[in-house]
Amino acid sequence: MAQEDNLPLAGEADDHFHDECGVFGIFGRQDAAAIVTLGLHALQHRGQEAAGIVSFDGSQFHVERHIGLIGDTFTKQSVLDRLKGSRAIGHTRYATTGGSGLRNVQPFFAELADGGLAVAHNGNITNAMTVQRRLQKEGSIFSSTSDTETIMHLVATSKERDINSRFIDAVRQLEGAFSLVALTSKKMIGCRDPLGIRPLVLGDLDGSYILASETVALDIIGARFVRDLLPGEIVVITSKGVESFFPFEKQKPRFCIFEYVYFARPDSSVEGRNVYEVRKAIGAELARENPVDADIVVPVPDSGTPAAIGFAQASNLPFELGIIRNHYVGRTFIQPTDSIRHMGVKLKHNANRRSIEGKRVVLVDDSIVRGTTSQKIVQMVREAGAKEVHMRIASPPTRASCFYGVDTPETAKLLASRMSVEDMAEFIRVDSLGFLSIDGLYRAVGEAQRNNEQPQYCDACFTKDYPTRLTDHEGADNVRTLSLLAAGGQ
Ligand code: SF4
């Protein structure tokens, strides 16, 4: 093993896939930007590195984009005072290395021939580079490396006559995952890609319409959940109400199953199911598939907690908070020096010795990505006196990168892509290791099992069965379906 594989680097101190964005918009409310700030605050788990809000006051657009948490930037009165108007959209993002500059912070805003357009995007366009190269040859100039700017250019260069038609013309040229919220001088527009890979919901606050990535953003402002946008649906919101369009060829939905495992907040409801309840069901399935003779069940907090509760209930074992998480460690705290790197995990997690000492412990976590954090946590639990450490993972082995708006390491860095379960158990030094099966995951989210011919979800990071073309990534080493798609797939 290369030395760096054993070191928790700054980004690895939290060894998870990261959803890259949350979006929120409100139409028809005087304090629109303040409401968007609250909504983005509830969506902070979907991106912590930068945020932006664009508002419209009836004659002028106002744009604020900042690096940092919502609470550090958008709660300042001076910032909110500049965001005048009764309609506004916002975005919070997680940036991958090299893409965290202010120029990539959303919403994007541009003055087009017939007025301003702001766009905020959750997802990833898998043909953005290809489209961008074509547009550049035709004379377009890009100022960022964000795929959202590609959408703006497609709208701007469309030959259609009105904004609805131009927006539809633009999104019909996209591949991949896109839950979009856009703002013009007269409309707020929401759009979900034809497979509905990322979530987007419609809400209502005293007659003002809201679009948000998750229902928790409605809860925080006391808004009413109206419904999930349907896969492939575009909603156009004006002062007259909501109008729906379905401009895409109908396809079987493939919602991201990892939203249930990790991304969405447990107090959100996704596609009609409460995420906390699903995670408990996942834990119960995990216990049925991978029983273990042990004394206590301990979650790796916070993300492993609901599954650990489900595991403990199904296996009739006591649930103990044997690891305590420090919530005040920022992602940027850990410095890239060797001595600090070795301390990385303990800054965030500490073993609760009194609960663990002398016990046979089942550790429950949501997933294993690189495995470096699991290794350190197991070592910490052993040092706290555990007699045995068994690890149970509330998802199948994560074998492939995500191309749909999630920050993932390249496939070769995923532990499960290069090791068997037995070798992984040895690597993280546990007495036993068990993963939830893909059929078990489907059962937990309410399907009888995975239908290999027609899967109900995107599960590509477990199965490599990517549900869309990946035009910009063709030739990547980890894409099983590309040849099938090229031979006449979607
Ligand atoms: S590959 Fe599919 S299931 Fe995995 S995180 Fe990405 S969208 Fe979700």
Short mmCIF file of C-alpha atoms and ligand atoms in Angstrom, two decimals:
data_model
loop_
_atom_site.label_atom_id
_atom_site.label_comp_id
_atom_site.label_asym_id
_atom_site.label_seq_id
_atom_site.Cartn_x
_atom_site.Cartn_y
_atom_site.Cartn_z
CA MET A 1 0.00 0.00 0.00
CA ALA A 2 1.39 3.41 -0.92
CA GLN A 3 2.12 5.52 2.10
CA GLU A 4 -0.42 8.19 1.21
CA ASP A 5 -3.17 5.57 1.23
CA ASN A 6 -2.75 5.31 4.98
CA LEU A 7 -2.97 9.00 5.64
CA PRO A 8 -6.20 10.88 6.17
CA LEU A 9 -5.73 13.92 3.93
CA ALA A 10 -7.79 17.04 4.42
CA GLY A 11 -10.57 15.88 2.13
CA GLU A 12 -10.29 12.30 3.33
CA ALA A 13 -10.96 13.16 6.94
CA ASP A 14 -14.57 12.87 5.80
CA ASP A 15 -14.35 9.79 3.60
CA HIS A 16 -17.69 10.05 1.84
CA PHE A 17 -19.15 10.77 -1.52
CA HIS A 18 -20.33 14.38 -1.46
CA ASP A 19 -23.40 15.68 -3.15
CA GLU A 20 -22.26 18.84 -4.86
CA CYS A 21 -25.25 21.13 -4.67
CA GLY A 22 -28.54 22.26 -3.21
CA VAL A 23 -30.96 24.65 -4.93
CA PHE A 24 -33.80 26.80 -3.63
CA GLY A 25 -36.07 29.45 -5.15
CA ILE A 26 -39.14 31.46 -4.15
CA PHE A 27 -41.51 33.49 -6.33
CA GLY A 28 -43.82 36.20 -5.04
CA ARG A 29 -42.72 37.12 -1.51
CA GLN A 30 -41.34 40.49 -0.38
CA ASP A 31 -38.52 39.09 1.76
CA ALA A 32 -37.50 36.59 -0.93
CA ALA A 33 -33.71 36.64 -0.38
CA ALA A 34 -34.08 36.15 3.39
CA ILE A 35 -36.32 33.13 2.76
CA VAL A 36 -33.81 31.73 0.27
CA THR A 37 -31.09 32.16 2.90
CA LEU A 38 -33.10 30.05 5.33
CA GLY A 39 -33.82 27.45 2.67
CA LEU A 40 -30.16 27.18 1.74
CA HIS A 41 -29.28 26.87 5.41
CA ALA A 42 -31.43 23.73 5.58
CA LEU A 43 -29.66 22.45 2.46
CA GLN A 44 -26.17 23.19 3.77
CA HIS A 45 -25.40 19.44 3.95
CA ARG A 46 -25.55 19.39 0.12
CA GLY A 47 -22.62 21.78 -0.19
CA GLN A 48 -20.53 23.77 2.27
CA GLU A 49 -17.95 25.63 0.28
CA ALA A 50 -19.77 28.44 -1.51
CA ALA A 51 -23.22 29.87 -2.03
CA GLY A 52 -25.04 32.43 -4.09
CA ILE A 53 -28.39 34.18 -4.38
CA VAL A 54 -29.85 36.14 -7.31
CA SER A 55 -32.96 38.27 -6.73
CA PHE A 56 -35.16 40.42 -8.98
CA ASP A 57 -36.88 43.55 -7.69
CA GLY A 58 -39.19 44.31 -10.62
CA SER A 59 -36.65 46.29 -12.61
CA GLN A 60 -33.21 44.98 -11.70
CA PHE A 61 -31.43 41.73 -10.83
CA HIS A 62 -29.11 41.58 -7.81
CA VAL A 63 -26.35 38.99 -7.52
CA GLU A 64 -24.39 37.92 -4.43
CA ARG A 65 -21.97 34.99 -4.55
CA HIS A 66 -19.61 34.12 -1.73
CA ILE A 67 -17.16 31.46 -0.64
CA GLY A 68 -18.15 29.94 2.71
CA LEU A 69 -21.14 28.70 4.68
CA ILE A 70 -24.55 30.35 4.39
CA GLY A 71 -24.41 31.38 8.03
CA ASP A 72 -21.05 33.11 7.53
CA THR A 73 -22.03 35.18 4.53
CA PHE A 74 -25.73 35.54 3.80
CA THR A 75 -26.88 36.34 7.30
CA LYS A 76 -25.18 39.75 7.18
CA GLN A 77 -27.82 42.45 6.90
CA SER A 78 -25.76 44.39 4.37
CA VAL A 79 -25.74 41.40 2.01
CA LEU A 80 -29.49 40.80 2.37
CA ASP A 81 -30.20 44.51 1.92
CA ARG A 82 -28.57 44.37 -1.50
CA LEU A 83 -30.73 41.39 -2.55
CA LYS A 84 -33.95 43.31 -3.07
CA GLY A 85 -37.09 41.90 -4.59
CA SER A 86 -39.94 39.45 -4.28
CA ARG A 87 -38.38 36.58 -6.21
CA ALA A 88 -35.02 34.96 -5.74
CA ILE A 89 -33.12 31.75 -6.35
CA GLY A 90 -30.10 30.38 -4.50
CA HIS A 91 -27.52 27.67 -4.60
CA THR A 92 -25.09 26.06 -2.19
CA ARG A 93 -22.22 24.03 -3.49
CA TYR A 94 -19.50 21.60 -2.64
CA ALA A 95 -16.52 22.25 -4.86
CA THR A 96 -14.03 19.70 -6.05
CA THR A 97 -10.33 20.55 -5.97
CA GLY A 98 -9.48 23.11 -8.62
CA GLY A 99 -13.09 24.13 -9.13
CA SER A 100 -13.68 26.15 -6.01
CA GLY A 101 -13.03 29.66 -7.40
CA LEU A 102 -15.68 32.35 -7.12
CA ARG A 103 -16.20 32.25 -10.90
CA ASN A 104 -17.79 28.81 -10.51
CA VAL A 105 -20.15 29.79 -7.70
CA GLN A 106 -23.84 29.71 -8.64
CA PRO A 107 -26.43 30.87 -9.51
CA PHE A 108 -24.97 31.96 -12.82
CA PHE A 109 -26.41 35.20 -14.14
CA ALA A 110 -26.26 36.82 -17.58
CA GLU A 111 -28.10 39.54 -19.46
CA LEU A 112 -29.50 37.89 -22.59
CA ALA A 113 -31.01 39.65 -25.61
CA ASP A 114 -34.46 39.73 -24.01
CA GLY A 115 -33.52 40.15 -20.35
CA GLY A 116 -31.65 38.63 -17.43
CA LEU A 117 -31.40 34.91 -16.73
CA ALA A 118 -30.09 33.24 -13.56
CA VAL A 119 -29.61 29.47 -13.30
CA ALA A 120 -28.79 27.24 -10.32
CA HIS A 121 -28.07 23.58 -10.94
CA ASN A 122 -27.83 20.38 -8.91
CA GLY A 123 -26.37 17.49 -10.86
CA ASN A 124 -23.81 17.13 -13.60
CA ILE A 125 -24.14 17.44 -17.36
CA THR A 126 -22.26 14.51 -18.85
CA ASN A 127 -21.94 16.10 -22.31
CA ALA A 128 -21.16 19.65 -21.10
CA MET A 129 -17.59 19.70 -22.42
CA THR A 130 -18.68 18.38 -25.79
CA VAL A 131 -21.42 21.01 -26.07
CA GLN A 132 -19.06 23.70 -24.81
CA ARG A 133 -16.46 22.87 -27.49
CA ARG A 134 -19.15 23.10 -30.17
CA LEU A 135 -20.38 26.45 -28.83
CA GLN A 136 -16.83 27.80 -28.64
CA LYS A 137 -16.29 26.93 -32.30
CA GLU A 138 -19.44 28.90 -33.04
CA GLY A 139 -18.08 31.93 -31.16
CA SER A 140 -19.29 31.56 -27.54
CA ILE A 141 -16.92 32.71 -24.81
CA PHE A 142 -16.97 30.91 -21.43
CA SER A 143 -15.89 32.50 -18.18
CA SER A 144 -16.03 29.44 -15.91
CA THR A 145 -15.45 25.70 -15.92
CA SER A 146 -19.00 25.02 -14.69
CA ASP A 147 -21.45 22.99 -16.76
CA THR A 148 -24.17 25.43 -15.67
CA GLU A 149 -22.65 28.09 -17.90
CA THR A 150 -23.13 25.69 -20.82
CA ILE A 151 -26.87 25.69 -20.08
CA MET A 152 -26.90 29.51 -20.09
CA HIS A 153 -25.20 29.56 -23.49
CA LEU A 154 -27.63 27.02 -24.92
CA VAL A 155 -30.55 29.22 -23.82
CA ALA A 156 -28.84 32.36 -25.15
CA THR A 157 -28.06 30.87 -28.56
CA SER A 158 -31.35 29.03 -29.09
CA LYS A 159 -33.24 30.05 -32.22
CA GLU A 160 -36.62 29.61 -30.46
CA ARG A 161 -38.66 32.76 -29.91
CA ASP A 162 -39.76 32.87 -26.26
CA ILE A 163 -37.94 32.00 -23.04
CA ASN A 164 -39.99 28.85 -22.35
CA SER A 165 -39.19 27.42 -25.77
CA ARG A 166 -35.53 28.46 -25.55
CA PHE A 167 -35.17 26.88 -22.12
CA ILE A 168 -36.79 23.67 -23.38
CA ASP A 169 -34.59 23.71 -26.48
CA ALA A 170 -31.52 24.05 -24.22
CA VAL A 171 -32.29 21.28 -21.72
CA ARG A 172 -33.25 18.85 -24.50
CA GLN A 173 -29.59 18.98 -25.60
CA LEU A 174 -28.30 17.91 -22.19
CA GLU A 175 -27.28 14.47 -20.94
CA GLY A 176 -26.81 13.49 -17.34
CA ALA A 177 -28.39 14.72 -14.14
CA PHE A 178 -29.95 18.14 -13.82
CA SER A 179 -32.34 19.54 -11.28
CA LEU A 180 -32.44 23.22 -12.24
CA VAL A 181 -33.98 26.38 -10.87
CA ALA A 182 -33.92 29.44 -13.14
CA LEU A 183 -35.11 33.02 -12.75
CA THR A 184 -36.07 35.58 -15.39
CA SER A 185 -37.72 38.96 -14.94
CA LYS A 186 -41.17 37.36 -15.16
CA LYS A 187 -40.77 33.69 -14.28
CA MET A 188 -39.19 31.11 -12.05
CA ILE A 189 -38.52 27.85 -13.90
CA GLY A 190 -37.82 24.41 -12.41
CA CYS A 191 -36.62 21.39 -14.35
CA ARG A 192 -35.79 17.78 -13.58
CA ASP A 193 -33.89 15.60 -16.04
CA PRO A 194 -35.87 12.83 -17.76
CA LEU A 195 -34.61 10.17 -15.35
CA GLY A 196 -35.15 12.33 -12.25
CA ILE A 197 -31.68 11.47 -10.95
CA ARG A 198 -31.52 14.38 -8.49
CA PRO A 199 -34.47 15.49 -6.34
CA LEU A 200 -36.50 18.70 -6.73
CA VAL A 201 -39.73 19.55 -4.91
CA LEU A 202 -42.45 22.16 -5.24
CA GLY A 203 -43.72 23.95 -2.14
CA ASP A 204 -46.11 26.72 -1.18
CA LEU A 205 -45.72 29.45 1.43
CA ASP A 206 -48.94 31.45 1.82
CA GLY A 207 -49.45 31.48 -1.95
CA SER A 208 -45.78 31.98 -2.90
CA TYR A 209 -44.27 29.10 -4.86
CA ILE A 210 -41.03 27.46 -3.82
CA LEU A 211 -38.65 25.07 -5.54
CA ALA A 212 -36.14 23.21 -3.37
CA SER A 213 -33.80 20.23 -3.49
CA GLU A 214 -35.35 18.65 -0.38
CA THR A 215 -38.49 18.93 1.73
CA VAL A 216 -36.45 19.89 4.80
CA ALA A 217 -35.94 23.31 3.18
CA LEU A 218 -39.73 23.75 3.15
CA ASP A 219 -40.05 22.67 6.78
CA ILE A 220 -37.62 25.28 8.04
CA ILE A 221 -39.77 28.15 6.72
CA GLY A 222 -43.13 26.55 7.49
CA ALA A 223 -43.97 26.01 3.84
CA ARG A 224 -46.31 23.30 2.59
CA PHE A 225 -44.95 20.44 0.51
CA VAL A 226 -46.95 20.32 -2.73
CA ARG A 227 -45.22 17.52 -4.64
CA ASP A 228 -42.00 16.20 -6.15
CA LEU A 229 -41.41 17.47 -9.66
CA LEU A 230 -41.82 14.51 -11.96
CA PRO A 231 -38.81 13.19 -13.87
CA GLY A 232 -38.63 15.12 -17.14
CA GLU A 233 -40.98 17.86 -15.93
CA ILE A 234 -40.46 21.58 -16.42
CA VAL A 235 -42.56 23.92 -14.28
CA VAL A 236 -42.91 27.57 -15.21
CA ILE A 237 -44.05 29.73 -12.30
CA THR A 238 -45.50 33.19 -12.91
CA SER A 239 -47.85 35.49 -11.03
CA LYS A 240 -50.69 33.49 -12.66
CA GLY A 241 -49.63 30.12 -11.20
CA VAL A 242 -47.73 26.99 -12.24
CA GLU A 243 -47.65 25.52 -15.73
CA SER A 244 -46.07 22.12 -16.48
CA PHE A 245 -44.30 20.90 -19.61
CA PHE A 246 -42.95 17.44 -20.45
CA PRO A 247 -40.60 18.01 -23.38
CA PHE A 248 -38.46 14.86 -23.04
CA GLU A 249 -39.09 11.44 -24.43
CA LYS A 250 -40.59 9.39 -21.60
CA GLN A 251 -38.12 7.09 -19.86
CA LYS A 252 -38.17 4.88 -16.81
CA PRO A 253 -37.09 7.02 -13.81
CA ARG A 254 -33.69 6.28 -12.26
CA PHE A 255 -33.56 8.35 -9.06
CA CYS A 256 -30.19 8.28 -7.23
CA ILE A 257 -30.46 5.53 -4.63
CA PHE A 258 -27.52 7.05 -2.74
CA GLU A 259 -29.77 9.96 -1.74
CA TYR A 260 -31.47 7.46 0.58
CA VAL A 261 -28.18 6.01 1.81
CA TYR A 262 -26.34 9.22 2.61
CA PHE A 263 -26.96 12.50 0.72
CA ALA A 264 -30.44 13.59 1.77
CA ARG A 265 -31.13 14.81 5.29
CA PRO A 266 -32.86 12.15 7.40
CA ASP A 267 -35.74 14.52 8.13
CA SER A 268 -36.46 14.98 4.41
CA SER A 269 -38.98 12.96 2.47
CA VAL A 270 -37.72 11.84 -0.89
CA GLU A 271 -40.09 10.52 -3.55
CA GLY A 272 -42.71 10.06 -0.82
CA ARG A 273 -40.51 8.21 1.66
CA ASN A 274 -39.05 9.62 4.86
CA VAL A 275 -35.28 9.25 4.63
CA TYR A 276 -34.80 8.37 8.31
CA GLU A 277 -37.32 5.52 8.03
CA VAL A 278 -35.63 4.22 4.88
CA ARG A 279 -32.23 4.30 6.60
CA LYS A 280 -33.61 2.33 9.54
CA ALA A 281 -35.06 -0.20 7.06
CA ILE A 282 -31.63 -0.37 5.42
CA GLY A 283 -30.08 -1.15 8.84
CA ALA A 284 -32.66 -3.87 9.48
CA GLU A 285 -31.96 -5.49 6.08
CA LEU A 286 -28.26 -5.28 6.83
CA ALA A 287 -28.79 -7.12 10.13
CA ARG A 288 -30.83 -9.84 8.42
CA GLU A 289 -28.23 -10.33 5.71
CA ASN A 290 -25.15 -10.04 7.91
CA PRO A 291 -25.99 -11.15 11.47
CA VAL A 292 -23.23 -11.02 14.04
CA ASP A 293 -22.79 -12.37 17.54
CA ALA A 294 -21.95 -9.18 19.42
CA ASP A 295 -22.70 -7.14 22.57
CA ILE A 296 -23.47 -3.66 21.24
CA VAL A 297 -24.24 -1.77 18.03
CA VAL A 298 -22.34 1.50 17.58
CA PRO A 299 -22.92 3.97 14.72
CA VAL A 300 -20.18 5.89 13.01
CA PRO A 301 -21.86 9.26 13.53
CA ASP A 302 -23.72 10.99 12.17
CA SER A 303 -24.38 9.34 8.86
CA GLY A 304 -24.35 5.75 10.19
CA THR A 305 -26.77 6.48 13.03
CA PRO A 306 -30.22 5.71 11.53
CA ALA A 307 -28.96 2.46 9.94
CA ALA A 308 -27.36 1.46 13.25
CA ILE A 309 -30.69 2.01 15.03
CA GLY A 310 -32.38 -0.23 12.47
CA PHE A 311 -29.61 -2.83 12.82
CA ALA A 312 -29.88 -2.82 16.64
CA GLN A 313 -33.68 -3.13 16.59
CA ALA A 314 -33.64 -5.98 14.05
CA SER A 315 -30.88 -7.91 15.83
CA ASN A 316 -32.15 -7.18 19.34
CA LEU A 317 -28.82 -5.76 20.46
CA PRO A 318 -28.28 -2.63 22.58
CA PHE A 319 -27.59 0.58 20.63
CA GLU A 320 -24.77 2.65 22.16
CA LEU A 321 -23.19 5.96 21.22
CA GLY A 322 -19.72 4.48 21.43
CA ILE A 323 -18.24 7.14 19.16
CA ILE A 324 -18.85 10.83 19.66
CA ARG A 325 -18.55 13.27 16.79
CA ASN A 326 -17.20 16.79 17.22
CA HIS A 327 -19.52 18.98 15.12
CA TYR A 328 -17.24 21.99 15.22
CA VAL A 329 -14.41 20.68 13.05
CA GLY A 330 -14.55 22.52 9.75
CA ARG A 331 -13.44 20.84 6.57
CA THR A 332 -10.67 23.38 6.18
CA PHE A 333 -9.22 23.00 9.67
CA ILE A 334 -6.90 20.11 8.89
CA GLN A 335 -3.63 21.30 7.46
CA PRO A 336 -1.69 19.18 4.96
CA THR A 337 1.29 18.49 7.15
CA ASP A 338 2.22 14.94 8.11
CA SER A 339 1.92 15.42 11.86
CA ILE A 340 -1.54 16.97 11.61
CA ARG A 341 -2.74 14.45 9.04
CA HIS A 342 -2.20 11.64 11.50
CA MET A 343 -4.53 13.40 13.94
CA GLY A 344 -7.24 13.94 11.36
CA VAL A 345 -9.89 11.44 12.39
CA LYS A 346 -9.62 11.94 16.12
CA LEU A 347 -10.38 15.60 15.66
CA LYS A 348 -13.75 14.61 14.32
CA HIS A 349 -14.54 11.33 16.12
CA ASN A 350 -13.60 10.10 19.57
CA ALA A 351 -14.33 6.72 21.16
CA ASN A 352 -16.52 6.69 24.27
CA ARG A 353 -14.38 4.23 26.26
CA ARG A 354 -16.98 3.49 28.96
CA SER A 355 -19.43 2.11 26.40
CA ILE A 356 -16.93 0.10 24.41
CA GLU A 357 -14.39 -1.43 26.77
CA GLY A 358 -14.49 -5.24 26.89
CA LYS A 359 -17.38 -5.41 24.37
CA ARG A 360 -17.85 -7.15 21.06
CA VAL A 361 -18.78 -4.14 18.93
CA VAL A 362 -20.74 -3.92 15.66
CA LEU A 363 -19.75 -0.68 13.96
CA VAL A 364 -22.32 0.54 11.43
CA ASP A 365 -21.40 3.06 8.73
CA ASP A 366 -23.24 4.13 5.57
CA SER A 367 -20.47 3.38 3.07
CA ILE A 368 -16.76 2.81 2.54
CA VAL A 369 -15.09 5.02 -0.04
CA ARG A 370 -11.29 4.98 0.28
CA GLY A 371 -11.33 3.07 3.55
CA THR A 372 -8.82 5.32 5.28
CA THR A 373 -11.32 6.73 7.76
CA SER A 374 -12.78 3.29 8.53
CA GLN A 375 -9.28 2.06 9.27
CA LYS A 376 -8.63 4.87 11.73
CA ILE A 377 -12.02 4.51 13.42
CA VAL A 378 -11.55 0.75 13.90
CA GLN A 379 -8.12 1.38 15.38
CA MET A 380 -9.63 3.98 17.73
CA VAL A 381 -12.37 1.59 18.88
CA ARG A 382 -9.80 -1.16 19.51
CA GLU A 383 -7.62 1.26 21.49
CA ALA A 384 -10.70 2.05 23.60
CA GLY A 385 -10.76 -1.60 24.67
CA ALA A 386 -13.21 -3.32 22.30
CA LYS A 387 -12.83 -7.10 22.45
CA GLU A 388 -13.96 -7.60 18.86
CA VAL A 389 -14.82 -5.13 16.09
CA HIS A 390 -17.27 -6.15 13.35
CA MET A 391 -18.09 -3.65 10.65
CA ARG A 392 -21.42 -3.54 8.83
CA ILE A 393 -21.93 -1.19 5.88
CA ALA A 394 -25.40 0.10 5.01
CA SER A 395 -24.86 -0.06 1.24
CA PRO A 396 -23.21 -2.39 -1.28
CA PRO A 397 -19.48 -1.97 -1.96
CA THR A 398 -18.88 1.36 -3.73
CA ARG A 399 -16.99 0.28 -6.84
CA ALA A 400 -17.36 3.09 -9.38
CA SER A 401 -17.29 6.87 -9.68
CA CYS A 402 -20.42 8.96 -9.95
CA PHE A 403 -20.80 11.30 -12.95
CA TYR A 404 -24.08 12.84 -11.79
CA GLY A 405 -23.15 15.72 -9.50
CA VAL A 406 -21.33 13.92 -6.72
CA ASP A 407 -17.73 14.44 -5.77
CA THR A 408 -16.15 11.00 -5.93
CA PRO A 409 -12.58 9.86 -6.12
CA GLU A 410 -11.50 8.21 -9.35
CA THR A 411 -12.48 4.55 -9.45
CA ALA A 412 -8.97 3.26 -8.73
CA LYS A 413 -9.05 5.03 -5.34
CA LEU A 414 -12.27 3.30 -4.25
CA LEU A 415 -11.31 0.49 -1.90
CA ALA A 416 -13.99 -1.86 -3.26
CA SER A 417 -12.77 -1.41 -6.83
CA ARG A 418 -9.46 -3.06 -6.07
CA MET A 419 -10.13 -5.41 -3.14
CA SER A 420 -12.41 -8.29 -2.24
CA VAL A 421 -14.53 -7.99 0.92
CA GLU A 422 -12.05 -10.27 2.70
CA ASP A 423 -9.11 -8.06 1.68
CA MET A 424 -11.02 -4.94 2.73
CA ALA A 425 -11.67 -6.52 6.15
CA GLU A 426 -7.96 -7.11 6.50
CA PHE A 427 -7.15 -3.57 5.31
CA ILE A 428 -9.40 -1.90 7.87
CA ARG A 429 -8.46 -4.54 10.48
CA VAL A 430 -11.88 -5.76 11.55
CA ASP A 431 -12.88 -9.21 12.80
CA SER A 432 -15.59 -9.33 10.14
CA LEU A 433 -16.97 -7.05 7.44
CA GLY A 434 -20.40 -7.22 5.82
CA PHE A 435 -22.09 -5.04 3.18
CA LEU A 436 -25.77 -4.74 2.33
CA SER A 437 -26.53 -6.48 -0.97
CA ILE A 438 -27.96 -4.52 -3.89
CA ASP A 439 -31.21 -6.52 -3.60
CA GLY A 440 -31.27 -5.75 0.13
CA LEU A 441 -30.93 -2.05 -0.64
CA TYR A 442 -33.79 -2.25 -3.13
CA ARG A 443 -35.94 -4.07 -0.56
CA ALA A 444 -35.22 -1.36 2.01
CA VAL A 445 -36.33 1.41 -0.36
CA GLY A 446 -39.52 -0.47 -1.14
CA GLU A 447 -38.77 -2.60 -4.20
CA ALA A 448 -38.90 -6.38 -4.05
CA GLN A 449 -35.39 -6.60 -5.52
CA ARG A 450 -33.28 -5.06 -8.24
CA ASN A 451 -34.69 -5.84 -11.66
CA ASN A 452 -31.58 -6.24 -13.79
CA GLU A 453 -33.48 -5.55 -16.98
CA GLN A 454 -35.20 -2.42 -15.67
CA PRO A 455 -33.64 -1.09 -12.47
CA GLN A 456 -35.80 1.48 -10.68
CA TYR A 457 -32.93 3.65 -9.44
CA CYS A 458 -29.53 4.86 -10.47
CA ASP A 459 -27.17 2.57 -8.58
CA ALA A 460 -24.16 2.94 -10.87
CA CYS A 461 -21.61 3.50 -8.11
CA PHE A 462 -22.42 -0.04 -6.95
CA THR A 463 -23.20 -1.75 -10.27
CA LYS A 464 -21.45 0.39 -12.95
CA ASP A 465 -24.83 0.44 -14.72
CA TYR A 466 -24.86 4.11 -15.75
CA PRO A 467 -28.34 5.14 -16.85
CA THR A 468 -27.34 7.89 -19.34
CA ARG A 469 -24.76 8.48 -21.97
CA LEU A 470 -21.49 9.75 -20.54
CA THR A 471 -20.28 11.49 -23.67
CA ASP A 472 -17.51 13.51 -22.01
CA HIS A 473 -16.18 10.44 -20.24
CA GLU A 474 -16.12 7.87 -22.99
CA GLY A 475 -12.98 5.82 -22.68
CA ALA A 476 -12.99 6.01 -18.87
CA ASP A 477 -11.87 2.73 -17.38
CA ASN A 478 -14.91 2.19 -15.21
CA VAL A 479 -17.89 2.59 -17.47
CA ARG A 480 -19.49 -0.73 -18.22
CA THR A 481 -22.50 0.55 -20.13
CA LEU A 482 -20.74 2.85 -22.57
CA SER A 483 -20.30 0.22 -25.23
CA LEU A 484 -23.94 -0.80 -24.82
CA LEU A 485 -25.09 2.79 -25.09
CA ALA A 486 -22.87 3.48 -28.08
CA ALA A 487 -24.37 0.43 -29.72
CA GLY A 488 -27.85 1.93 -29.57
CA GLY A 489 -28.79 2.52 -25.94
CA GLN A 490 -30.46 5.71 -24.81
S1 SF4 B 1 -23.74 6.84 -9.41
FE1 SF4 B 1 -25.96 7.03 -9.34
S2 SF4 B 1 -26.49 6.11 -7.35
FE2 SF4 B 1 -24.31 6.52 -7.26
S3 SF4 B 1 -24.20 8.54 -6.29
FE3 SF4 B 1 -24.19 8.85 -8.52
S4 SF4 B 1 -26.34 9.22 -9.07
FE4 SF4 B 1 -26.29 8.30 -7.04
#
